[in-house]
Coordinates of N, CA and C in Angstrom, one line a residue:
M1 N -29.1 -194.9 -25.9 CA -28.0 -193.9 -25.7 C -28.0 -192.9 -26.9
E2 N -28.2 -193.4 -28.1 CA -28.2 -192.5 -29.2 C -29.3 -191.5 -29.2
E3 N -30.5 -191.9 -28.7 CA -31.6 -190.9 -28.6 C -31.3 -189.8 -27.6
I4 N -30.6 -190.2 -26.5 CA -30.3 -189.1 -25.5 C -29.3 -188.2 -26.1
K5 N -28.3 -188.7 -26.9 CA -27.3 -187.8 -27.5 C -28.1 -186.9 -28.5
D6 N -29.0 -187.4 -29.2 CA -29.8 -186.6 -30.1 C -30.6 -185.5 -29.4
L7 N -31.2 -185.9 -28.2 CA -31.9 -184.9 -27.4 C -31.0 -183.8 -27.0
V8 N -29.9 -184.1 -26.4 CA -29.0 -183.0 -26.0 C -28.5 -182.2 -27.2
A9 N -28.2 -182.8 -28.3 CA -27.9 -182.0 -29.5 C -29.0 -181.1 -29.9
D10 N -30.3 -181.6 -29.8 CA -31.4 -180.8 -30.1 C -31.5 -179.5 -29.2
F11 N -31.2 -179.7 -27.9 CA -31.2 -178.6 -27.0 C -30.1 -177.6 -27.4
T12 N -29.0 -178.1 -27.8 CA -27.9 -177.2 -28.2 C -28.3 -176.4 -29.4
R13 N -28.9 -177.1 -30.4 CA -29.4 -176.5 -31.6 C -30.5 -175.4 -31.3
L14 N -31.4 -175.8 -30.4 CA -32.5 -174.9 -30.0 C -31.9 -173.6 -29.5
N15 N -30.9 -173.7 -28.6 CA -30.3 -172.5 -28.0 C -29.6 -171.7 -29.1
K16 N -28.9 -172.3 -30.0 CA -28.2 -171.6 -31.1 C -29.3 -170.8 -31.9
L17 N -30.4 -171.5 -32.2 CA -31.4 -170.9 -33.0 C -32.0 -169.6 -32.3
R18 N -32.2 -169.8 -31.0 CA -32.8 -168.7 -30.2 C -31.8 -167.5 -30.2
I19 N -30.6 -167.8 -30.1 CA -29.6 -166.7 -30.1 C -29.5 -166.1 -31.5
S20 N -29.6 -166.9 -32.5 CA -29.5 -166.4 -33.9 C -30.7 -165.4 -34.2
L21 N -31.9 -165.8 -33.7 CA -33.0 -165.0 -33.8 C -32.9 -163.6 -33.1
L22 N -32.3 -163.7 -31.9 CA -32.1 -162.5 -31.1 C -31.1 -161.6 -31.8
Y23 N -30.0 -162.2 -32.3 CA -29.0 -161.4 -33.1 C -29.6 -160.7 -34.3
R24 N -30.4 -161.5 -35.0 CA -31.1 -161.0 -36.2 C -31.9 -159.7 -35.9
E25 N -32.6 -159.8 -34.8 CA -33.5 -158.7 -34.4 C -32.6 -157.5 -34.0
L26 N -31.5 -157.8 -33.2 CA -30.6 -156.7 -32.8 C -29.9 -156.1 -33.9
Q27 N -29.6 -156.8 -35.0 CA -28.9 -156.3 -36.2 C -29.7 -155.2 -36.8
R28 N -31.0 -155.2 -36.6 CA -31.9 -154.1 -37.1 C -31.6 -152.8 -36.4
E29 N -30.9 -152.9 -35.3 CA -30.4 -151.7 -34.6 C -29.1 -151.3 -35.1
E30 N -28.7 -151.8 -36.2 CA -27.4 -151.5 -36.9 C -26.2 -151.9 -36.2
L31 N -26.3 -153.0 -35.5 CA -25.1 -153.6 -34.8 C -24.6 -154.8 -35.6
T32 N -23.3 -154.9 -35.8 CA -22.8 -156.0 -36.5 C -22.7 -157.2 -35.6
G33 N -22.5 -158.4 -36.2 CA -22.4 -159.6 -35.5 C -21.3 -159.6 -34.4
P34 N -20.0 -159.1 -34.8 CA -19.0 -159.0 -33.8 C -19.3 -158.1 -32.7
Q35 N -20.0 -157.0 -33.0 CA -20.4 -156.0 -31.9 C -21.3 -156.7 -31.0
L36 N -22.2 -157.5 -31.5 CA -23.2 -158.2 -30.7 C -22.5 -159.3 -29.8
F37 N -21.5 -159.9 -30.4 CA -20.7 -160.9 -29.6 C -20.0 -160.2 -28.4
I38 N -19.4 -159.0 -28.6 CA -18.8 -158.3 -27.6 C -19.8 -157.8 -26.5
L39 N -20.9 -157.3 -27.0 CA -21.9 -156.8 -26.0 C -22.5 -158.0 -25.2
R40 N -22.7 -159.1 -25.9 CA -23.2 -160.3 -25.1 C -22.2 -160.7 -24.0
E41 N -20.9 -160.7 -24.3 CA -20.0 -161.0 -23.3 C -20.0 -160.0 -22.1
L42 N -20.2 -158.7 -22.5 CA -20.3 -157.7 -21.5 C -21.5 -157.8 -20.6
F43 N -22.6 -158.2 -21.3 CA -23.9 -158.4 -20.6 C -23.8 -159.5 -19.6
L44 N -23.0 -160.5 -19.9 CA -22.8 -161.7 -19.0 C -21.9 -161.3 -17.8
K45 N -20.9 -160.5 -18.1 CA -20.0 -160.1 -17.0 C -19.2 -158.8 -17.4
E46 N -19.4 -157.8 -16.6 CA -18.6 -156.6 -16.9 C -18.2 -155.9 -15.6
P47 N -17.2 -155.1 -15.6 CA -16.4 -154.8 -16.7 C -15.4 -155.9 -17.1
R48 N -14.9 -155.8 -18.3 CA -13.9 -156.9 -18.7 C -12.7 -156.2 -19.3
K49 N -11.6 -156.8 -19.2 CA -10.4 -156.3 -19.9 C -10.4 -156.7 -21.4
L50 N -9.8 -156.0 -22.2 CA -9.8 -156.2 -23.7 C -9.4 -157.7 -24.0
G51 N -8.3 -158.1 -23.4 CA -7.7 -159.4 -23.6 C -8.7 -160.5 -23.2
D52 N -9.5 -160.3 -22.1 CA -10.5 -161.3 -21.7 C -11.6 -161.3 -22.7
L53 N -12.0 -160.2 -23.2 CA -13.1 -160.1 -24.2 C -12.6 -160.9 -25.5
A54 N -11.4 -160.6 -25.9 CA -10.8 -161.2 -27.1 C -10.8 -162.7 -27.0
Q55 N -10.4 -163.2 -25.8 CA -10.4 -164.6 -25.6 C -11.8 -165.2 -25.6
A56 N -12.7 -164.5 -25.0 CA -14.1 -165.0 -24.9 C -14.8 -165.1 -26.3
V57 N -14.5 -164.2 -27.2 CA -15.1 -164.2 -28.5 C -14.1 -164.9 -29.6
Q58 N -13.0 -165.3 -29.1 CA -12.0 -166.0 -30.0 C -11.6 -165.1 -31.2
L59 N -11.3 -163.8 -30.9 CA -10.7 -162.9 -31.9 C -9.5 -162.3 -31.3
S60 N -8.7 -161.7 -32.2 CA -7.4 -161.1 -31.8 C -7.7 -159.8 -31.0
N61 N -6.7 -159.4 -30.1 CA -6.9 -158.2 -29.4 C -7.1 -157.0 -30.3
S62 N -6.3 -157.0 -31.4 CA -6.5 -155.8 -32.3 C -7.8 -155.7 -32.9
T63 N -8.4 -156.9 -33.3 CA -9.8 -156.9 -33.9 C -10.8 -156.5 -32.8
V64 N -10.7 -157.0 -31.6 CA -11.6 -156.6 -30.6 C -11.4 -155.1 -30.2
S65 N -10.2 -154.6 -30.2 CA -10.0 -153.2 -30.0 C -10.7 -152.3 -31.0
G66 N -10.7 -152.7 -32.3 CA -11.4 -152.0 -33.3 C -12.9 -152.0 -33.1
I67 N -13.4 -153.2 -32.7 CA -14.9 -153.3 -32.4 C -15.3 -152.4 -31.3
V68 N -14.4 -152.5 -30.2 CA -14.7 -151.7 -29.0 C -14.7 -150.2 -29.4
D69 N -13.7 -149.8 -30.2 CA -13.6 -148.4 -30.7 C -15.0 -147.9 -31.3
R70 N -15.5 -148.8 -32.2 CA -16.8 -148.4 -32.8 C -18.0 -148.4 -31.8
L71 N -18.0 -149.3 -30.9 CA -19.0 -149.3 -29.9 C -18.9 -148.1 -29.0
E72 N -17.6 -147.7 -28.7 CA -17.4 -146.6 -27.8 C -17.8 -145.3 -28.6
R73 N -17.5 -145.2 -29.9 CA -17.9 -144.1 -30.7 C -19.4 -143.9 -30.7
D74 N -20.1 -145.1 -30.7 CA -21.6 -145.0 -30.8 C -22.2 -144.9 -29.4
G75 N -21.4 -144.7 -28.4 CA -21.9 -144.5 -27.0 C -22.4 -145.7 -26.3
L76 N -22.0 -146.9 -26.7 CA -22.5 -148.1 -26.1 C -21.6 -148.7 -25.1
V77 N -20.3 -148.5 -25.2 CA -19.4 -148.9 -24.2 C -18.4 -147.8 -23.9
E78 N -17.7 -148.0 -22.8 CA -16.7 -147.0 -22.4 C -15.5 -147.7 -21.8
R79 N -14.4 -147.1 -22.0 CA -13.1 -147.7 -21.4 C -12.9 -146.9 -20.1
R80 N -12.4 -147.6 -19.1 CA -12.1 -147.0 -17.8 C -10.7 -147.5 -17.3
R81 N -9.9 -146.6 -16.9 CA -8.6 -147.0 -16.4 C -8.8 -147.6 -15.0
D82 N -8.0 -148.6 -14.7 CA -8.0 -149.2 -13.3 C -7.4 -148.2 -12.4
E83 N -8.0 -148.0 -11.2 CA -7.5 -147.1 -10.3 C -6.2 -147.5 -9.6
Q84 N -6.0 -148.8 -9.4 CA -4.8 -149.3 -8.8 C -3.6 -149.5 -9.8
D85 N -4.0 -149.8 -11.0 CA -2.9 -150.0 -12.1 C -3.4 -149.3 -13.3
R86 N -2.9 -148.2 -13.6 CA -3.3 -147.4 -14.7 C -3.1 -148.0 -16.1
R87 N -2.2 -149.0 -16.1 CA -2.0 -149.7 -17.4 C -3.2 -150.6 -17.8
V88 N -4.0 -151.0 -16.8 CA -5.2 -151.8 -17.1 C -6.4 -151.0 -17.5
V89 N -7.0 -151.4 -18.6 CA -8.2 -150.7 -19.1 C -9.4 -151.6 -19.0
W90 N -10.4 -151.2 -18.3 CA -11.7 -152.0 -18.2 C -12.7 -151.5 -19.2
I91 N -13.4 -152.4 -19.8 CA -14.5 -152.0 -20.8 C -15.8 -152.4 -20.2
G92 N -16.7 -151.5 -20.2 CA -18.1 -151.7 -19.7 C -19.1 -151.0 -20.5
T93 N -20.3 -151.4 -20.3 CA -21.4 -150.8 -21.1 C -21.8 -149.5 -20.5
T94 N -22.4 -148.6 -21.3 CA -22.9 -147.3 -20.8 C -24.3 -147.4 -20.4
N95 N -24.9 -146.3 -19.9 CA -26.3 -146.3 -19.6 C -27.1 -146.4 -20.8
I96 N -26.6 -145.8 -21.9 CA -27.4 -145.9 -23.2 C -27.5 -147.3 -23.6
C97 N -26.4 -148.1 -23.5 CA -26.4 -149.5 -23.9 C -27.3 -150.3 -23.0
Q98 N -27.3 -150.0 -21.7 CA -28.1 -150.7 -20.7 C -29.6 -150.4 -21.0
E99 N -29.9 -149.2 -21.4 CA -31.3 -148.8 -21.7 C -31.7 -149.5 -23.0
M100 N -30.8 -149.6 -24.0 CA -31.1 -150.3 -25.2 C -31.4 -151.8 -25.0
K101 N -30.5 -152.4 -24.1 CA -30.7 -153.8 -23.7 C -32.1 -154.0 -23.1
K102 N -32.4 -153.1 -22.2 CA -33.6 -153.2 -21.4 C -34.9 -153.1 -22.4
T103 N -34.9 -152.0 -23.2 CA -36.1 -151.8 -24.0 C -36.1 -152.7 -25.2
K104 N -35.0 -152.8 -25.9 CA -35.0 -153.6 -27.2 C -35.1 -155.1 -26.9
L105 N -34.3 -155.5 -25.9 CA -34.3 -157.0 -25.6 C -35.6 -157.4 -25.0
E106 N -36.2 -156.5 -24.2 CA -37.5 -156.9 -23.6 C -38.6 -157.0 -24.7
T107 N -38.6 -156.1 -25.6 CA -39.5 -156.2 -26.7 C -39.3 -157.4 -27.6
I108 N -38.0 -157.7 -27.9 CA -37.7 -158.9 -28.7 C -38.1 -160.1 -28.0
N109 N -37.8 -160.2 -26.7 CA -38.1 -161.4 -25.9 C -39.6 -161.6 -25.8
Q110 N -40.4 -160.5 -25.6 CA -41.8 -160.6 -25.6 C -42.4 -161.2 -26.9
K111 N -41.9 -160.7 -28.0 CA -42.3 -161.3 -29.3 C -41.9 -162.8 -29.4
F112 N -40.7 -163.1 -29.0 CA -40.2 -164.4 -29.1 C -41.1 -165.4 -28.3
Y113 N -41.3 -165.0 -27.1 CA -42.1 -165.9 -26.2 C -43.6 -166.0 -26.6
A114 N -44.1 -164.9 -27.1 CA -45.5 -164.9 -27.6 C -45.6 -165.8 -28.8
G115 N -44.7 -165.8 -29.7 CA -44.7 -166.7 -30.8 C -44.6 -168.2 -30.4
L116 N -43.8 -168.5 -29.4 CA -43.7 -169.8 -28.9 C -44.9 -170.3 -28.3
E117 N -45.5 -169.4 -27.5 CA -46.8 -169.7 -26.8 C -47.9 -170.1 -27.7
Q118 N -47.9 -169.4 -28.9 CA -48.9 -169.7 -29.9 C -48.7 -171.0 -30.6
A119 N -47.4 -171.5 -30.6 CA -47.0 -172.7 -31.4 C -47.3 -174.0 -30.6
F120 N -47.5 -173.9 -29.3 CA -47.7 -175.1 -28.5 C -49.0 -175.0 -27.7
T121 N -49.5 -176.2 -27.4 CA -50.7 -176.2 -26.5 C -50.1 -176.2 -25.0
P122 N -50.9 -175.8 -24.1 CA -50.5 -175.9 -22.7 C -50.0 -177.3 -22.2
E123 N -50.6 -178.3 -22.8 CA -50.1 -179.7 -22.4 C -48.8 -179.9 -23.0
Q124 N -48.5 -179.5 -24.2 CA -47.2 -179.7 -24.8 C -46.1 -178.9 -24.0
I125 N -46.4 -177.7 -23.6 CA -45.5 -176.9 -22.8 C -45.2 -177.7 -21.5
A126 N -46.3 -178.2 -20.8 CA -46.1 -178.9 -19.5 C -45.2 -180.1 -19.7
T127 N -45.4 -180.9 -20.8 CA -44.6 -182.0 -21.1 C -43.1 -181.6 -21.3
C128 N -42.9 -180.6 -22.1 CA -41.5 -180.2 -22.3 C -40.9 -179.7 -21.0
K129 N -41.6 -179.0 -20.2 CA -41.0 -178.5 -18.9 C -40.6 -179.7 -18.0
Q130 N -41.5 -180.7 -18.0 CA -41.2 -181.9 -17.2 C -39.9 -182.6 -17.7
V131 N -39.8 -182.8 -19.0 CA -38.7 -183.5 -19.6 C -37.4 -182.7 -19.3
V132 N -37.4 -181.4 -19.6 CA -36.3 -180.5 -19.4 C -35.9 -180.5 -17.9
G133 N -36.9 -180.4 -17.0 CA -36.7 -180.4 -15.6 C -36.0 -181.7 -15.1
T134 N -36.4 -182.8 -15.6 CA -35.8 -184.1 -15.3 C -34.3 -184.1 -15.8
L135 N -34.1 -183.6 -17.0 CA -32.7 -183.6 -17.5 C -31.8 -182.6 -16.6
I136 N -32.3 -181.5 -16.3 CA -31.6 -180.5 -15.4 C -31.3 -181.1 -14.1
D137 N -32.3 -181.8 -13.4 CA -32.1 -182.4 -12.1 C -31.0 -183.4 -12.2
H138 N -31.0 -184.3 -13.2 CA -30.0 -185.3 -13.4 C -28.6 -184.7 -13.5
L139 N -28.5 -183.7 -14.4 CA -27.2 -183.1 -14.6 C -26.7 -182.3 -13.3
E140 N -27.6 -181.7 -12.6 CA -27.2 -181.0 -11.4 C -26.7 -182.0 -10.4
K141 N -27.4 -183.1 -10.2 CA -26.9 -184.2 -9.3 C -25.6 -184.7 -9.7
K142 N -25.3 -184.9 -11.0 CA -24.0 -185.3 -11.5 C -22.9 -184.3 -11.1
L143 N -23.3 -183.1 -11.3 CA -22.3 -182.0 -11.0 C -22.0 -181.9 -9.5
E144 N -23.0 -182.2 -8.7 CA -22.8 -182.1 -7.2 C -22.2 -183.4 -6.7
G145 N -22.1 -184.4 -7.5 CA -21.6 -185.7 -7.1 C -22.5 -186.5 -6.3
T146 N -23.8 -186.2 -6.3 CA -24.8 -187.0 -5.6 C -25.5 -188.1 -6.4
E147 N -25.0 -188.3 -7.6 CA -25.6 -189.4 -8.4 C -24.5 -190.0 -9.2

């Protein structure tokens, strides 16, 4: 039981490290950590209301509003009024931001995966894929209620 807990904890740590490396690379584009958190949330689902973004990144509305102001100033996000309810403001990424995501993230990801590919043998990669695949299958069955 303890080894399974450690394995799952290792996967969580692995994902956090991957995200940290990505953020470090993106910070070279002169984006702050909080700006990256907001953009990440928008990349996952957009447009979003300010309050929803604030809740997702666990910051106050006023803090997120300031972050969005700076992202808007830099041309990366834009605010749009809801057509049915003018009191509601939606925040979404701009074409400039989407292009940055596409070009910068693609380059960063290529470097990341190339580095990993060099660190492992094909056999090690196949073993890892098998172990992770088994874990995913088990968890999906649990979620579906079939196991």
